């Protein structure tokens, strides 16, 4: 297997700025960026509708939503007859991640990509956290909601992500032993955090220091 030069896997708390940091890293290292794009790839891999993957994104209980989904969302290949299970849906997505990683330099956001690609060379696994206050502020702005609603949303989404990650990987979502680097984006801000991680990655892989990150204004 020809592994790409570099694979960056980003785990993140809701509202931590993890996706924005991942995008900056993708631009910095010339990587293809994969977040929800993986859902489309998994849909093509499985024959299921992309909408079905969207409704169950990073949730352990895939089958819980079956009774809220119309049959046409399952596609025309009738995979549900023998392949419709929580584990097989996860396998479809995992296959999509591996195929994407083989295409070249990649940044993956969430979806246990660090575990799926654990045997690939030149991977680095990062987890992004932030203070609850900043996370609430971001979710209030993103979802146009009050602080109480934002906090409830954050707790619910983080619980989903932790349950999903822990179930499929046997590791602990957000715990330092599961990653190469854990960092609080509240301390430096989005751009400087991305710059810090970029420097870490360069040292990890002995890459030249010709970066643009770290000198920009923060969010």
PDB file of C-alpha atoms in Angstrom:
ATOM      1  CA  UNK A   1       0.000   0.000   0.000  1.00  0.00           C
ATOM      2  CA  UNK A   2       1.328   3.448  -0.882  1.00  0.00           C
ATOM      3  CA  UNK A   3       0.638   5.598   2.139  1.00  0.00           C
ATOM      4  CA  UNK A   4       0.365   9.354   1.735  1.00  0.00           C
ATOM      5  CA  UNK A   5       3.159  11.570   2.949  1.00  0.00           C
ATOM      6  CA  UNK A   6       1.068  12.888   5.809  1.00  0.00           C
ATOM      7  CA  UNK A   7      -2.309  12.138   7.388  1.00  0.00           C
ATOM      8  CA  UNK A   8      -3.670  14.495  10.046  1.00  0.00           C
ATOM      9  CA  UNK A   9      -6.585  13.248  12.158  1.00  0.00           C
ATOM     10  CA  UNK A  10      -8.468  15.859  14.179  1.00  0.00           C
ATOM     11  CA  UNK A  11     -10.778  15.007  17.068  1.00  0.00           C
ATOM     12  CA  UNK A  12     -12.655  17.945  18.548  1.00  0.00           C
ATOM     13  CA  UNK A  13     -15.187  19.065  21.086  1.00  0.00           C
ATOM     14  CA  UNK A  14     -18.260  20.862  19.790  1.00  0.00           C
ATOM     15  CA  UNK A  15     -17.526  24.587  19.549  1.00  0.00           C
ATOM     16  CA  UNK A  16     -13.767  24.206  20.068  1.00  0.00           C
ATOM     17  CA  UNK A  17     -12.850  25.536  16.627  1.00  0.00           C
ATOM     18  CA  UNK A  18     -11.503  22.120  15.664  1.00  0.00           C
ATOM     19  CA  UNK A  19     -12.957  22.163  12.162  1.00  0.00           C
ATOM     20  CA  UNK A  20     -11.547  25.633  11.447  1.00  0.00           C
ATOM     21  CA  UNK A  21      -8.130  24.537  12.718  1.00  0.00           C
ATOM     22  CA  UNK A  22      -8.293  21.394  10.580  1.00  0.00           C
ATOM     23  CA  UNK A  23      -9.045  23.486   7.481  1.00  0.00           C
ATOM     24  CA  UNK A  24      -6.059  25.738   8.172  1.00  0.00           C
ATOM     25  CA  UNK A  25      -3.812  22.698   8.549  1.00  0.00           C
ATOM     26  CA  UNK A  26      -5.102  21.239   5.284  1.00  0.00           C
ATOM     27  CA  UNK A  27      -4.231  24.473   3.494  1.00  0.00           C
ATOM     28  CA  UNK A  28      -0.839  24.676   5.206  1.00  0.00           C
ATOM     29  CA  UNK A  29       0.270  21.173   4.237  1.00  0.00           C
ATOM     30  CA  UNK A  30      -1.520  20.870   0.895  1.00  0.00           C
ATOM     31  CA  UNK A  31      -3.879  18.165   2.170  1.00  0.00           C
ATOM     32  CA  UNK A  32      -7.328  17.204   0.979  1.00  0.00           C
ATOM     33  CA  UNK A  33      -9.843  18.133   3.686  1.00  0.00           C
ATOM     34  CA  UNK A  34     -12.425  15.565   4.756  1.00  0.00           C
ATOM     35  CA  UNK A  35     -15.247  16.305   7.163  1.00  0.00           C
ATOM     36  CA  UNK A  36     -18.801  15.770   5.982  1.00  0.00           C
ATOM     37  CA  UNK A  37     -17.332  14.945   2.587  1.00  0.00           C
ATOM     38  CA  UNK A  38     -16.781  11.479   4.056  1.00  0.00           C
ATOM     39  CA  UNK A  39     -20.528  10.964   4.274  1.00  0.00           C
ATOM     40  CA  UNK A  40     -20.856  11.308   0.526  1.00  0.00           C
ATOM     41  CA  UNK A  41     -17.985   8.866  -0.001  1.00  0.00           C
ATOM     42  CA  UNK A  42     -19.528   6.387   2.433  1.00  0.00           C
ATOM     43  CA  UNK A  43     -22.892   6.683   0.701  1.00  0.00           C
ATOM     44  CA  UNK A  44     -21.297   5.845  -2.641  1.00  0.00           C
ATOM     45  CA  UNK A  45     -19.440   2.949  -1.037  1.00  0.00           C
ATOM     46  CA  UNK A  46     -22.561   1.443   0.527  1.00  0.00           C
ATOM     47  CA  UNK A  47     -25.453   2.267  -1.775  1.00  0.00           C
ATOM     48  CA  UNK A  48     -27.296   4.020   1.060  1.00  0.00           C
ATOM     49  CA  UNK A  49     -28.487   7.584   0.710  1.00  0.00           C
ATOM     50  CA  UNK A  50     -26.110  10.290   1.932  1.00  0.00           C
ATOM     51  CA  UNK A  51     -29.020  11.699   3.961  1.00  0.00           C
ATOM     52  CA  UNK A  52     -29.067   8.515   6.017  1.00  0.00           C
ATOM     53  CA  UNK A  53     -25.397   8.914   6.929  1.00  0.00           C
ATOM     54  CA  UNK A  54     -26.008  12.580   7.757  1.00  0.00           C
ATOM     55  CA  UNK A  55     -28.806  11.692  10.167  1.00  0.00           C
ATOM     56  CA  UNK A  56     -26.576   9.216  11.978  1.00  0.00           C
ATOM     57  CA  UNK A  57     -23.260  11.052  11.780  1.00  0.00           C
ATOM     58  CA  UNK A  58     -20.927  10.196  14.707  1.00  0.00           C
ATOM     59  CA  UNK A  59     -23.723   8.506  16.637  1.00  0.00           C
ATOM     60  CA  UNK A  60     -23.369   5.000  17.977  1.00  0.00           C
ATOM     61  CA  UNK A  61     -27.046   4.061  17.600  1.00  0.00           C
ATOM     62  CA  UNK A  62     -27.398   3.968  13.820  1.00  0.00           C
ATOM     63  CA  UNK A  63     -30.427   1.725  13.971  1.00  0.00           C
ATOM     64  CA  UNK A  64     -32.352   3.947  16.367  1.00  0.00           C
ATOM     65  CA  UNK A  65     -33.225   6.251  13.510  1.00  0.00           C
ATOM     66  CA  UNK A  66     -34.370   3.514  11.131  1.00  0.00           C
ATOM     67  CA  UNK A  67     -37.973   3.963  12.137  1.00  0.00           C
ATOM     68  CA  UNK A  68     -37.762   7.677  11.328  1.00  0.00           C
ATOM     69  CA  UNK A  69     -36.360   7.112   7.827  1.00  0.00           C
ATOM     70  CA  UNK A  70     -38.395   6.449   4.720  1.00  0.00           C
ATOM     71  CA  UNK A  71     -37.393   3.328   2.816  1.00  0.00           C
ATOM     72  CA  UNK A  72     -36.207   5.251  -0.308  1.00  0.00           C
ATOM     73  CA  UNK A  73     -33.345   6.670   1.774  1.00  0.00           C
ATOM     74  CA  UNK A  74     -31.897   3.171   1.873  1.00  0.00           C
ATOM     75  CA  UNK A  75     -31.135   3.326  -1.834  1.00  0.00           C
ATOM     76  CA  UNK A  76     -31.860   0.918  -4.639  1.00  0.00           C
ATOM     77  CA  UNK A  77     -29.341  -1.802  -3.849  1.00  0.00           C
ATOM     78  CA  UNK A  78     -31.367  -3.385  -1.041  1.00  0.00           C
ATOM     79  CA  UNK A  79     -28.334  -3.469   1.240  1.00  0.00           C
ATOM     80  CA  UNK A  80     -30.680  -3.400   4.227  1.00  0.00           C
ATOM     81  CA  UNK A  81     -31.594  -7.037   3.602  1.00  0.00           C
ATOM     82  CA  UNK A  82     -28.192  -8.344   4.644  1.00  0.00           C
ATOM     83  CA  UNK A  83     -25.871  -5.415   5.316  1.00  0.00           C
ATOM     84  CA  UNK A  84     -28.091  -3.087   7.301  1.00  0.00           C
ATOM     85  CA  UNK A  85     -26.481  -3.066  10.707  1.00  0.00           C
ATOM     86  CA  UNK A  86     -24.750  -0.567  12.896  1.00  0.00           C
ATOM     87  CA  UNK A  87     -21.412  -2.299  12.426  1.00  0.00           C
ATOM     88  CA  UNK A  88     -21.664  -2.555   8.646  1.00  0.00           C
ATOM     89  CA  UNK A  89     -22.553   1.118   8.298  1.00  0.00           C
ATOM     90  CA  UNK A  90     -19.434   1.881  10.299  1.00  0.00           C
ATOM     91  CA  UNK A  91     -17.425  -0.395   8.007  1.00  0.00           C
ATOM     92  CA  UNK A  92     -18.713   1.430   4.922  1.00  0.00           C
ATOM     93  CA  UNK A  93     -17.539   4.722   6.371  1.00  0.00           C
ATOM     94  CA  UNK A  94     -14.212   3.206   7.428  1.00  0.00           C
ATOM     95  CA  UNK A  95     -13.633   1.905   3.912  1.00  0.00           C
ATOM     96  CA  UNK A  96     -14.321   5.386   2.562  1.00  0.00           C
ATOM     97  CA  UNK A  97     -11.753   6.853   4.975  1.00  0.00           C
ATOM     98  CA  UNK A  98      -9.089   4.345   3.943  1.00  0.00           C
ATOM     99  CA  UNK A  99      -9.700   4.917   0.248  1.00  0.00           C
ATOM    100  CA  UNK A 100      -9.508   8.683   0.731  1.00  0.00           C
ATOM    101  CA  UNK A 101      -6.247   8.324   2.684  1.00  0.00           C
ATOM    102  CA  UNK A 102      -4.690   6.360  -0.164  1.00  0.00           C
ATOM    103  CA  UNK A 103      -5.347   9.223  -2.575  1.00  0.00           C
ATOM    104  CA  UNK A 104      -2.774  11.536  -0.988  1.00  0.00           C
ATOM    105  CA  UNK A 105      -2.092  13.943   1.859  1.00  0.00           C
ATOM    106  CA  UNK A 106      -5.240  14.192   3.976  1.00  0.00           C
ATOM    107  CA  UNK A 107      -6.831  15.894   6.949  1.00  0.00           C
ATOM    108  CA  UNK A 108      -9.720  13.970   8.524  1.00  0.00           C
ATOM    109  CA  UNK A 109     -12.115  15.490  11.039  1.00  0.00           C
ATOM    110  CA  UNK A 110     -13.602  13.058  13.560  1.00  0.00           C
ATOM    111  CA  UNK A 111     -15.347   9.792  12.662  1.00  0.00           C
ATOM    112  CA  UNK A 112     -12.640   7.684  14.376  1.00  0.00           C
ATOM    113  CA  UNK A 113     -10.252   8.271  11.461  1.00  0.00           C
ATOM    114  CA  UNK A 114      -7.314   8.009  13.883  1.00  0.00           C
ATOM    115  CA  UNK A 115      -8.389   4.458  14.725  1.00  0.00           C
ATOM    116  CA  UNK A 116      -9.331   3.471  11.175  1.00  0.00           C
ATOM    117  CA  UNK A 117      -5.915   4.616   9.915  1.00  0.00           C
ATOM    118  CA  UNK A 118      -3.929   3.351  12.902  1.00  0.00           C
ATOM    119  CA  UNK A 119      -1.734   1.100  10.715  1.00  0.00           C
ATOM    120  CA  UNK A 120      -0.910   3.823   8.191  1.00  0.00           C
ATOM    121  CA  UNK A 121       2.484   5.515   8.230  1.00  0.00           C
ATOM    122  CA  UNK A 122       2.962   9.232   8.792  1.00  0.00           C
ATOM    123  CA  UNK A 123      -0.211   9.841  10.772  1.00  0.00           C
ATOM    124  CA  UNK A 124      -0.614  12.356  13.560  1.00  0.00           C
ATOM    125  CA  UNK A 125      -3.628  12.408  15.872  1.00  0.00           C
ATOM    126  CA  UNK A 126      -4.733  15.679  17.456  1.00  0.00           C
ATOM    127  CA  UNK A 127      -7.566  16.511  19.850  1.00  0.00           C
ATOM    128  CA  UNK A 128      -8.908  20.073  20.124  1.00  0.00           C
ATOM    129  CA  UNK A 129     -10.684  21.323  23.236  1.00  0.00           C
ATOM    130  CA  UNK A 130     -11.663  24.820  24.450  1.00  0.00           C
ATOM    131  CA  UNK A 131     -13.176  26.521  27.448  1.00  0.00           C
ATOM    132  CA  UNK A 132     -16.897  25.982  27.913  1.00  0.00           C
ATOM    133  CA  UNK A 133     -17.516  29.729  27.765  1.00  0.00           C
ATOM    134  CA  UNK A 134     -15.912  30.082  24.335  1.00  0.00           C
ATOM    135  CA  UNK A 135     -17.654  26.984  23.085  1.00  0.00           C
ATOM    136  CA  UNK A 136     -21.015  28.345  24.208  1.00  0.00           C
ATOM    137  CA  UNK A 137     -20.287  31.662  22.504  1.00  0.00           C
ATOM    138  CA  UNK A 138     -19.495  29.943  19.217  1.00  0.00           C
ATOM    139  CA  UNK A 139     -22.591  27.731  19.313  1.00  0.00           C
ATOM    140  CA  UNK A 140     -24.818  30.701  20.212  1.00  0.00           C
ATOM    141  CA  UNK A 141     -23.497  32.503  17.143  1.00  0.00           C
ATOM    142  CA  UNK A 142     -23.613  29.466  14.878  1.00  0.00           C
ATOM    143  CA  UNK A 143     -27.091  28.310  15.865  1.00  0.00           C
ATOM    144  CA  UNK A 144     -28.584  31.688  16.837  1.00  0.00           C
ATOM    145  CA  UNK A 145     -29.636  30.416  20.261  1.00  0.00           C
ATOM    146  CA  UNK A 146     -29.335  31.401  23.924  1.00  0.00           C
ATOM    147  CA  UNK A 147     -26.602  30.162  26.256  1.00  0.00           C
ATOM    148  CA  UNK A 148     -28.737  27.559  27.993  1.00  0.00           C
ATOM    149  CA  UNK A 149     -29.726  25.999  24.670  1.00  0.00           C
ATOM    150  CA  UNK A 150     -26.129  26.116  23.467  1.00  0.00           C
ATOM    151  CA  UNK A 151     -24.859  24.359  26.596  1.00  0.00           C
ATOM    152  CA  UNK A 152     -27.481  21.633  26.240  1.00  0.00           C
ATOM    153  CA  UNK A 153     -26.564  21.159  22.583  1.00  0.00           C
ATOM    154  CA  UNK A 154     -22.850  20.950  23.402  1.00  0.00           C
ATOM    155  CA  UNK A 155     -23.362  18.337  26.111  1.00  0.00           C
ATOM    156  CA  UNK A 156     -25.617  16.250  23.882  1.00  0.00           C
ATOM    157  CA  UNK A 157     -23.271  16.331  20.887  1.00  0.00           C
ATOM    158  CA  UNK A 158     -20.180  15.630  22.950  1.00  0.00           C
ATOM    159  CA  UNK A 159     -21.923  12.668  24.569  1.00  0.00           C
ATOM    160  CA  UNK A 160     -22.778  11.313  21.108  1.00  0.00           C
ATOM    161  CA  UNK A 161     -19.220  11.696  19.883  1.00  0.00           C
ATOM    162  CA  UNK A 162     -17.730  10.107  22.996  1.00  0.00           C
ATOM    163  CA  UNK A 163     -20.118   7.152  22.869  1.00  0.00           C
ATOM    164  CA  UNK A 164     -19.446   6.606  19.160  1.00  0.00           C
ATOM    165  CA  UNK A 165     -15.658   6.870  19.480  1.00  0.00           C
ATOM    166  CA  UNK A 166     -15.367   4.728  22.591  1.00  0.00           C
ATOM    167  CA  UNK A 167     -17.641   2.007  21.221  1.00  0.00           C
ATOM    168  CA  UNK A 168     -15.788   1.520  17.935  1.00  0.00           C
ATOM    169  CA  UNK A 169     -12.196   2.140  19.021  1.00  0.00           C
ATOM    170  CA  UNK A 170     -11.987   0.741  22.549  1.00  0.00           C
ATOM    171  CA  UNK A 171     -10.208   3.980  23.451  1.00  0.00           C
ATOM    172  CA  UNK A 172     -11.424   7.073  25.313  1.00  0.00           C
ATOM    173  CA  UNK A 173     -12.586  10.103  23.351  1.00  0.00           C
ATOM    174  CA  UNK A 174     -10.779  13.236  24.463  1.00  0.00           C
ATOM    175  CA  UNK A 175      -8.363  11.440  26.801  1.00  0.00           C
ATOM    176  CA  UNK A 176      -4.709  12.303  26.218  1.00  0.00           C
ATOM    177  CA  UNK A 177      -3.582   8.678  25.881  1.00  0.00           C
ATOM    178  CA  UNK A 178      -5.721   8.336  22.749  1.00  0.00           C
ATOM    179  CA  UNK A 179      -3.873  11.077  20.824  1.00  0.00           C
ATOM    180  CA  UNK A 180      -0.416  12.410  19.985  1.00  0.00           C
ATOM    181  CA  UNK A 181      -1.341  15.946  21.043  1.00  0.00           C
ATOM    182  CA  UNK A 182      -4.247  17.493  22.934  1.00  0.00           C
ATOM    183  CA  UNK A 183      -4.551  21.274  22.930  1.00  0.00           C
ATOM    184  CA  UNK A 184      -6.895  23.948  24.307  1.00  0.00           C
ATOM    185  CA  UNK A 185      -7.628  26.418  21.506  1.00  0.00           C
ATOM    186  CA  UNK A 186      -8.846  29.019  24.025  1.00  0.00           C
ATOM    187  CA  UNK A 187      -5.275  29.691  25.160  1.00  0.00           C
ATOM    188  CA  UNK A 188      -3.817  30.832  21.830  1.00  0.00           C
ATOM    189  CA  UNK A 189      -6.852  31.360  19.600  1.00  0.00           C
ATOM    190  CA  UNK A 190      -7.718  29.540  16.388  1.00  0.00           C
ATOM    191  CA  UNK A 191      -4.913  30.707  14.093  1.00  0.00           C
ATOM    192  CA  UNK A 192      -2.107  30.542  16.643  1.00  0.00           C
ATOM    193  CA  UNK A 193      -3.310  27.097  17.753  1.00  0.00           C
ATOM    194  CA  UNK A 194      -3.203  25.948  14.135  1.00  0.00           C
ATOM    195  CA  UNK A 195       0.307  27.385  13.876  1.00  0.00           C
ATOM    196  CA  UNK A 196       1.400  25.590  17.041  1.00  0.00           C
ATOM    197  CA  UNK A 197       0.052  22.284  15.727  1.00  0.00           C
ATOM    198  CA  UNK A 198       1.691  22.886  12.344  1.00  0.00           C
ATOM    199  CA  UNK A 199       5.068  23.338  14.074  1.00  0.00           C
ATOM    200  CA  UNK A 200       4.448  20.136  16.033  1.00  0.00           C
ATOM    201  CA  UNK A 201       3.675  18.250  12.818  1.00  0.00           C
ATOM    202  CA  UNK A 202       6.809  19.584  11.122  1.00  0.00           C
ATOM    203  CA  UNK A 203       8.974  18.431  13.992  1.00  0.00           C
ATOM    204  CA  UNK A 204       7.149  15.097  14.080  1.00  0.00           C
ATOM    205  CA  UNK A 205       7.881  14.441  10.399  1.00  0.00           C
ATOM    206  CA  UNK A 206      11.069  16.513   9.933  1.00  0.00           C
ATOM    207  CA  UNK A 207       9.408  18.853   7.458  1.00  0.00           C
ATOM    208  CA  UNK A 208      10.827  22.269   6.451  1.00  0.00           C
ATOM    209  CA  UNK A 209       9.604  25.310   8.401  1.00  0.00           C
ATOM    210  CA  UNK A 210       8.168  27.452   5.617  1.00  0.00           C
ATOM    211  CA  UNK A 211       4.813  28.014   7.247  1.00  0.00           C
ATOM    212  CA  UNK A 212       2.272  30.824   6.984  1.00  0.00           C
ATOM    213  CA  UNK A 213       0.281  29.941  10.100  1.00  0.00           C
ATOM    214  CA  UNK A 214       0.733  31.448  13.540  1.00  0.00           C
ATOM    215  CA  UNK A 215       1.181  35.056  12.450  1.00  0.00           C
ATOM    216  CA  UNK A 216      -2.437  35.773  11.627  1.00  0.00           C
ATOM    217  CA  UNK A 217      -5.067  37.439  13.797  1.00  0.00           C
ATOM    218  CA  UNK A 218      -7.141  35.130  15.986  1.00  0.00           C
ATOM    219  CA  UNK A 219     -10.878  34.583  15.892  1.00  0.00           C
TER     220      UNK A 219
END
